Amino acid sequence: IKSRGYLTKEDYTFLSIQSIMANLTLIANPVSPFSNRVLITLAFKGIDYDLEYYDITKDKDLIKDKNPLAKVPILLLEDGTAIYESLAIIEFLDSLPQCTDRPQLFPTDPI
């Protein structure tokens, strides 16, 4: 990037993906099977993340700030974007280009 002196569309894509991967935070509950699905995916894909456990019975208001359904898991991106619902989080993680060295969890061709 530096040697050319300008940024291409591919560079912007790379930089935006790098910033997404730079600081992921998973808000979860240790007894939630849905949180565990995401934790397994993060481990399988080899993605670094911060983990925050919340008690959904006591911390419902805190969770509701990030997810209007007041459910966990919630994946927070560095820019503050919140992705919730375990399957949506897993699909997002599976689509990241940094994870191409691991097998895909979802088929690229649905048929």
Tab-separated table of N, CA and C in Angstrom:
chain	number	residue	atom	x	y	z
A	1	ILE	N	0.837	-1.184	0.000
A	1	ILE	CA	0.000	0.000	0.000
A	1	ILE	C	0.884	1.250	0.000
A	2	LYS	N	1.865	1.312	0.909
A	2	LYS	CA	2.709	2.503	1.018
A	2	LYS	C	3.545	2.730	-0.234
A	3	SER	N	4.057	1.670	-0.827
A	3	SER	CA	4.975	1.842	-1.941
A	3	SER	C	4.296	2.466	-3.168
A	4	ARG	N	3.007	2.261	-3.341
A	4	ARG	CA	2.293	2.832	-4.486
A	4	ARG	C	1.932	4.290	-4.259
A	5	GLY	N	1.730	4.695	-3.034
A	5	GLY	CA	1.375	6.069	-2.738
A	5	GLY	C	-0.106	6.384	-2.876
A	6	TYR	N	-0.897	5.397	-3.212
A	6	TYR	CA	-2.351	5.604	-3.309
A	6	TYR	C	-3.047	4.319	-2.891
A	7	LEU	N	-4.339	4.420	-2.597
A	7	LEU	CA	-5.111	3.261	-2.167
A	7	LEU	C	-6.075	2.839	-3.260
A	8	THR	N	-6.141	1.550	-3.504
A	8	THR	CA	-7.093	1.002	-4.463
A	8	THR	C	-8.331	0.534	-3.715
A	9	LYS	N	-9.337	0.118	-4.468
A	9	LYS	CA	-10.563	-0.415	-3.861
A	9	LYS	C	-10.235	-1.648	-3.011
A	10	GLU	N	-9.322	-2.483	-3.496
A	10	GLU	CA	-8.922	-3.676	-2.749
A	10	GLU	C	-8.256	-3.303	-1.422
A	11	ASP	N	-7.460	-2.217	-1.444
A	11	ASP	CA	-6.820	-1.767	-0.204
A	11	ASP	C	-7.855	-1.337	0.814
A	12	TYR	N	-8.874	-0.588	0.363
A	12	TYR	CA	-9.917	-0.154	1.286
A	12	TYR	C	-10.662	-1.347	1.862
A	13	THR	N	-10.928	-2.343	1.015
A	13	THR	CA	-11.596	-3.557	1.491
A	13	THR	C	-10.729	-4.252	2.532
A	14	PHE	N	-9.431	-4.381	2.239
A	14	PHE	CA	-8.505	-5.029	3.170
A	14	PHE	C	-8.469	-4.277	4.496
A	15	LEU	N	-8.349	-2.944	4.425
A	15	LEU	CA	-8.266	-2.148	5.643
A	15	LEU	C	-9.549	-2.238	6.459
A	16	SER	N	-10.693	-2.230	5.797
A	16	SER	CA	-11.947	-2.312	6.544
A	16	SER	C	-12.106	-3.686	7.194
A	17	ILE	N	-11.679	-4.733	6.503
A	17	ILE	CA	-11.744	-6.072	7.090
A	17	ILE	C	-10.768	-6.169	8.257
A	18	GLN	N	-9.565	-5.595	8.100
A	18	GLN	CA	-8.596	-5.617	9.187
A	18	GLN	C	-9.163	-4.922	10.428
A	19	SER	N	-9.854	-3.808	10.234
A	19	SER	CA	-10.400	-3.111	11.395
A	19	SER	C	-11.538	-3.903	12.028
A	20	ILE	N	-12.291	-4.641	11.221
A	20	ILE	CA	-13.345	-5.502	11.778
A	20	ILE	C	-12.716	-6.569	12.663
A	21	MET	N	-11.631	-7.159	12.189
A	21	MET	CA	-11.003	-8.253	12.913
A	21	MET	C	-10.164	-7.757	14.094
A	22	ALA	N	-9.858	-6.455	14.134
A	22	ALA	CA	-8.954	-5.937	15.142
A	22	ALA	C	-9.522	-6.045	16.556
A	23	ASN	N	-10.805	-5.833	16.702
A	23	ASN	CA	-11.348	-5.784	18.050
A	23	ASN	C	-12.787	-6.295	18.060
A	24	LEU	N	-12.943	-7.589	18.174
A	24	LEU	CA	-14.268	-8.206	18.288
A	24	LEU	C	-14.549	-8.495	19.755
A	25	THR	N	-15.773	-8.209	20.170
A	25	THR	CA	-16.194	-8.531	21.532
A	25	THR	C	-17.457	-9.372	21.458
A	26	LEU	N	-17.439	-10.493	22.125
A	26	LEU	CA	-18.614	-11.349	22.187
A	26	LEU	C	-19.255	-11.185	23.555
A	27	ILE	N	-20.517	-10.808	23.546
A	27	ILE	CA	-21.310	-10.763	24.771
A	27	ILE	C	-22.099	-12.061	24.805
A	28	ALA	N	-21.907	-12.821	25.864
A	28	ALA	CA	-22.467	-14.172	25.909
A	28	ALA	C	-22.936	-14.507	27.317
A	29	ASN	N	-23.513	-15.686	27.420
A	29	ASN	CA	-23.895	-16.261	28.703
A	29	ASN	C	-23.324	-17.672	28.719
A	30	PRO	N	-22.629	-18.071	29.789
A	30	PRO	CA	-21.942	-19.361	29.777
A	30	PRO	C	-22.857	-20.579	29.652
A	31	VAL	N	-24.124	-20.446	29.996
A	31	VAL	CA	-25.024	-21.591	29.901
A	31	VAL	C	-25.885	-21.562	28.640
A	32	SER	N	-25.712	-20.548	27.811
A	32	SER	CA	-26.515	-20.429	26.597
A	32	SER	C	-25.935	-21.307	25.481
A	33	PRO	N	-26.720	-22.235	24.950
A	33	PRO	CA	-26.215	-23.048	23.839
A	33	PRO	C	-25.951	-22.209	22.594
A	34	PHE	N	-26.658	-21.099	22.452
A	34	PHE	CA	-26.456	-20.230	21.297
A	34	PHE	C	-25.126	-19.486	21.406
A	35	SER	N	-24.791	-19.052	22.618
A	35	SER	CA	-23.477	-18.448	22.848
A	35	SER	C	-22.374	-19.465	22.599
A	36	ASN	N	-22.602	-20.683	23.031
A	36	ASN	CA	-21.594	-21.728	22.852
A	36	ASN	C	-21.368	-22.051	21.380
A	37	ARG	N	-22.409	-21.978	20.564
A	37	ARG	CA	-22.240	-22.182	19.119
A	37	ARG	C	-21.265	-21.171	18.541
A	38	VAL	N	-21.407	-19.921	18.955
A	38	VAL	CA	-20.528	-18.860	18.456
A	38	VAL	C	-19.112	-19.041	19.000
A	39	LEU	N	-18.986	-19.404	20.283
A	39	LEU	CA	-17.670	-19.640	20.868
A	39	LEU	C	-16.932	-20.768	20.132
A	40	ILE	N	-17.644	-21.810	19.789
A	40	ILE	CA	-17.049	-22.922	19.045
A	40	ILE	C	-16.588	-22.450	17.672
A	41	THR	N	-17.395	-21.629	17.014
A	41	THR	CA	-17.033	-21.112	15.695
A	41	THR	C	-15.798	-20.227	15.772
A	42	LEU	N	-15.744	-19.338	16.765
A	42	LEU	CA	-14.575	-18.474	16.936
A	42	LEU	C	-13.308	-19.307	17.157
A	43	ALA	N	-13.401	-20.347	17.959
A	43	ALA	CA	-12.253	-21.218	18.205
A	43	ALA	C	-11.869	-21.978	16.935
A	44	PHE	N	-12.854	-22.513	16.223
A	44	PHE	CA	-12.606	-23.272	15.001
A	44	PHE	C	-11.944	-22.413	13.934
A	45	LYS	N	-12.400	-21.161	13.821
A	45	LYS	CA	-11.860	-20.251	12.807
A	45	LYS	C	-10.561	-19.585	13.258
A	46	GLY	N	-10.200	-19.727	14.537
A	46	GLY	CA	-8.963	-19.135	15.036
A	46	GLY	C	-9.001	-17.625	15.127
A	47	ILE	N	-10.152	-17.079	15.480
A	47	ILE	CA	-10.338	-15.634	15.543
A	47	ILE	C	-10.149	-15.158	16.979
A	48	ASP	N	-9.351	-14.104	17.142
A	48	ASP	CA	-9.164	-13.497	18.462
A	48	ASP	C	-10.361	-12.618	18.795
A	49	TYR	N	-10.743	-12.610	20.053
A	49	TYR	CA	-11.904	-11.835	20.495
A	49	TYR	C	-11.832	-11.592	21.986
A	50	ASP	N	-12.572	-10.602	22.440
A	50	ASP	CA	-12.767	-10.370	23.865
A	50	ASP	C	-14.111	-10.980	24.242
A	51	LEU	N	-14.198	-11.478	25.456
A	51	LEU	CA	-15.414	-12.145	25.904
A	51	LEU	C	-15.957	-11.458	27.142
A	52	GLU	N	-17.245	-11.140	27.108
A	52	GLU	CA	-17.927	-10.576	28.268
A	52	GLU	C	-19.143	-11.438	28.566
A	53	TYR	N	-19.185	-11.979	29.783
A	53	TYR	CA	-20.334	-12.777	30.183
A	53	TYR	C	-21.356	-11.900	30.892
A	54	TYR	N	-22.590	-12.060	30.532
A	54	TYR	CA	-23.692	-11.346	31.175
A	54	TYR	C	-24.729	-12.351	31.646
A	55	ASP	N	-25.357	-12.041	32.769
A	55	ASP	CA	-26.479	-12.830	33.273
A	55	ASP	C	-27.745	-12.204	32.689
A	56	ILE	N	-28.403	-12.923	31.794
A	56	ILE	CA	-29.546	-12.330	31.095
A	56	ILE	C	-30.728	-12.047	32.018
A	57	THR	N	-30.757	-12.651	33.179
A	57	THR	CA	-31.841	-12.345	34.114
A	57	THR	C	-31.580	-11.050	34.883
A	58	LYS	N	-30.312	-10.727	35.115
A	58	LYS	CA	-29.962	-9.529	35.878
A	58	LYS	C	-29.562	-8.350	34.990
A	59	ASP	N	-28.974	-8.627	33.844
A	59	ASP	CA	-28.405	-7.577	32.999
A	59	ASP	C	-29.224	-7.324	31.738
A	60	LYS	N	-30.520	-7.562	31.812
A	60	LYS	CA	-31.375	-7.441	30.628
A	60	LYS	C	-31.321	-6.050	29.999
A	61	ASP	N	-31.267	-4.997	30.828
A	61	ASP	CA	-31.220	-3.634	30.291
A	61	ASP	C	-29.913	-3.364	29.549
A	62	LEU	N	-28.808	-3.867	30.073
A	62	LEU	CA	-27.521	-3.696	29.395
A	62	LEU	C	-27.505	-4.420	28.051
A	63	ILE	N	-28.083	-5.603	28.040
A	63	ILE	CA	-28.130	-6.386	26.804
A	63	ILE	C	-29.071	-5.725	25.802
A	64	LYS	N	-30.180	-5.193	26.285
A	64	LYS	CA	-31.169	-4.574	25.402
A	64	LYS	C	-30.614	-3.334	24.689
A	65	ASP	N	-29.604	-2.693	25.271
A	65	ASP	CA	-28.951	-1.564	24.610
A	65	ASP	C	-28.275	-1.989	23.310
A	66	LYS	N	-27.799	-3.229	23.255
A	66	LYS	CA	-27.096	-3.738	22.071
A	66	LYS	C	-27.984	-4.578	21.166
A	67	ASN	N	-28.989	-5.231	21.754
A	67	ASN	CA	-29.883	-6.106	21.003
A	67	ASN	C	-31.314	-5.834	21.462
A	68	PRO	N	-32.161	-5.326	20.575
A	68	PRO	CA	-33.530	-5.003	20.981
A	68	PRO	C	-34.336	-6.207	21.463
A	69	LEU	N	-33.876	-7.408	21.125
A	69	LEU	CA	-34.560	-8.615	21.589
A	69	LEU	C	-34.104	-9.031	22.984
A	70	ALA	N	-33.065	-8.371	23.497
A	70	ALA	CA	-32.500	-8.652	24.829
A	70	ALA	C	-32.058	-10.105	24.972
A	71	LYS	N	-31.385	-10.602	23.925
A	71	LYS	CA	-30.875	-11.974	23.937
A	71	LYS	C	-29.375	-11.963	23.678
A	72	VAL	N	-28.710	-13.014	24.102
A	72	VAL	CA	-27.312	-13.236	23.764
A	72	VAL	C	-27.252	-14.464	22.862
A	73	PRO	N	-26.231	-14.571	22.043
A	73	PRO	CA	-24.993	-13.813	21.965
A	73	PRO	C	-25.136	-12.551	21.114
A	74	ILE	N	-24.200	-11.631	21.349
A	74	ILE	CA	-24.088	-10.410	20.569
A	74	ILE	C	-22.616	-10.243	20.226
A	75	LEU	N	-22.327	-10.059	18.953
A	75	LEU	CA	-20.958	-9.797	18.516
A	75	LEU	C	-20.842	-8.310	18.231
A	76	LEU	N	-19.938	-7.642	18.954
A	76	LEU	CA	-19.714	-6.216	18.761
A	76	LEU	C	-18.458	-6.019	17.925
A	77	LEU	N	-18.605	-5.270	16.837
A	77	LEU	CA	-17.459	-4.919	16.011
A	77	LEU	C	-16.818	-3.659	16.558
A	78	GLU	N	-15.622	-3.370	16.106
A	78	GLU	CA	-14.879	-2.227	16.641
A	78	GLU	C	-15.609	-0.906	16.428
A	79	ASP	N	-16.366	-0.794	15.344
A	79	ASP	CA	-17.079	0.461	15.069
A	79	ASP	C	-18.385	0.581	15.843
A	80	GLY	N	-18.686	-0.393	16.706
A	80	GLY	CA	-19.896	-0.343	17.527
A	80	GLY	C	-21.071	-1.104	16.953
A	81	THR	N	-20.929	-1.622	15.737
A	81	THR	CA	-21.987	-2.413	15.129
A	81	THR	C	-22.206	-3.684	15.933
A	82	ALA	N	-23.468	-4.007	16.173
A	82	ALA	CA	-23.817	-5.211	16.919
A	82	ALA	C	-24.487	-6.211	15.975
A	83	ILE	N	-23.974	-7.431	15.988
A	83	ILE	CA	-24.601	-8.523	15.238
A	83	ILE	C	-25.143	-9.489	16.273
A	84	TYR	N	-26.399	-9.820	16.168
A	84	TYR	CA	-26.995	-10.749	17.116
A	84	TYR	C	-27.717	-11.852	16.360
A	85	GLU	N	-28.133	-12.857	17.097
A	85	GLU	CA	-28.635	-14.136	16.590
A	85	GLU	C	-27.426	-14.994	16.184
A	86	SER	N	-27.294	-16.122	16.822
A	86	SER	CA	-26.094	-16.945	16.658
A	86	SER	C	-25.834	-17.348	15.217
A	87	LEU	N	-26.856	-17.689	14.479
A	87	LEU	CA	-26.640	-18.117	13.095
A	87	LEU	C	-26.129	-16.967	12.233
A	88	ALA	N	-26.627	-15.764	12.445
A	88	ALA	CA	-26.142	-14.595	11.704
A	88	ALA	C	-24.681	-14.306	12.046
A	89	ILE	N	-24.316	-14.447	13.326
A	89	ILE	CA	-22.929	-14.232	13.738
A	89	ILE	C	-22.024	-15.269	13.092
A	90	ILE	N	-22.435	-16.519	13.114
A	90	ILE	CA	-21.628	-17.594	12.543
A	90	ILE	C	-21.460	-17.394	11.042
A	91	GLU	N	-22.525	-17.010	10.363
A	91	GLU	CA	-22.436	-16.763	8.921
A	91	GLU	C	-21.488	-15.594	8.631
A	92	PHE	N	-21.551	-14.546	9.445
A	92	PHE	CA	-20.640	-13.414	9.288
A	92	PHE	C	-19.191	-13.862	9.472
A	93	LEU	N	-18.910	-14.598	10.539
A	93	LEU	CA	-17.548	-15.059	10.806
A	93	LEU	C	-17.053	-15.980	9.696
A	94	ASP	N	-17.931	-16.810	9.182
A	94	ASP	CA	-17.562	-17.746	8.121
A	94	ASP	C	-17.218	-17.029	6.824
A	95	SER	N	-17.768	-15.834	6.629
A	95	SER	CA	-17.545	-15.111	5.380
A	95	SER	C	-16.299	-14.236	5.392
A	96	LEU	N	-15.639	-14.086	6.540
A	96	LEU	CA	-14.462	-13.225	6.611
A	96	LEU	C	-13.303	-13.828	5.826
A	97	PRO	N	-12.634	-13.019	5.016
A	97	PRO	CA	-11.529	-13.537	4.194
A	97	PRO	C	-10.362	-14.089	5.014
A	98	GLN	N	-10.146	-13.608	6.227
A	98	GLN	CA	-9.044	-14.108	7.051
A	98	GLN	C	-9.250	-15.558	7.459
A	99	CYS	N	-10.436	-16.061	7.278
A	99	CYS	CA	-10.745	-17.426	7.723
A	99	CYS	C	-10.693	-18.433	6.585
A	100	THR	N	-10.094	-18.073	5.462
A	100	THR	CA	-10.099	-18.973	4.303
A	100	THR	C	-9.210	-20.189	4.491
A	101	ASP	N	-8.284	-20.157	5.459
A	101	ASP	CA	-7.442	-21.321	5.692
A	101	ASP	C	-8.176	-22.418	6.462
A	102	ARG	N	-9.347	-22.120	6.959
A	102	ARG	CA	-10.190	-23.101	7.660
A	102	ARG	C	-11.354	-23.498	6.754
A	103	PRO	N	-11.863	-24.709	6.903
A	103	PRO	CA	-13.017	-25.109	6.083
A	103	PRO	C	-14.225	-24.204	6.318
A	104	GLN	N	-14.967	-23.956	5.247
A	104	GLN	CA	-16.182	-23.160	5.335
A	104	GLN	C	-17.258	-23.958	6.068
A	105	LEU	N	-18.034	-23.269	6.886
A	105	LEU	CA	-19.124	-23.912	7.603
A	105	LEU	C	-20.407	-23.926	6.783
A	106	PHE	N	-20.519	-22.963	5.866
A	106	PHE	CA	-21.674	-22.888	4.986
A	106	PHE	C	-21.209	-23.112	3.558
A	107	PRO	N	-21.986	-23.822	2.764
A	107	PRO	CA	-21.556	-24.060	1.378
A	107	PRO	C	-21.602	-22.766	0.576
A	108	THR	N	-20.671	-22.635	-0.384
A	108	THR	CA	-20.681	-21.471	-1.256
A	108	THR	C	-21.771	-21.595	-2.315
A	109	ASP	N	-22.092	-22.813	-2.680
A	109	ASP	CA	-23.164	-23.078	-3.644
A	109	ASP	C	-24.290	-23.815	-2.914
A	110	PRO	N	-25.461	-23.204	-2.773
A	110	PRO	CA	-26.509	-23.827	-1.974
A	110	PRO	C	-27.097	-25.104	-2.572
A	111	ILE	N	-26.775	-25.408	-3.820
A	111	ILE	CA	-27.355	-26.617	-4.435
A	111	ILE	C	-26.370	-27.732	-4.494
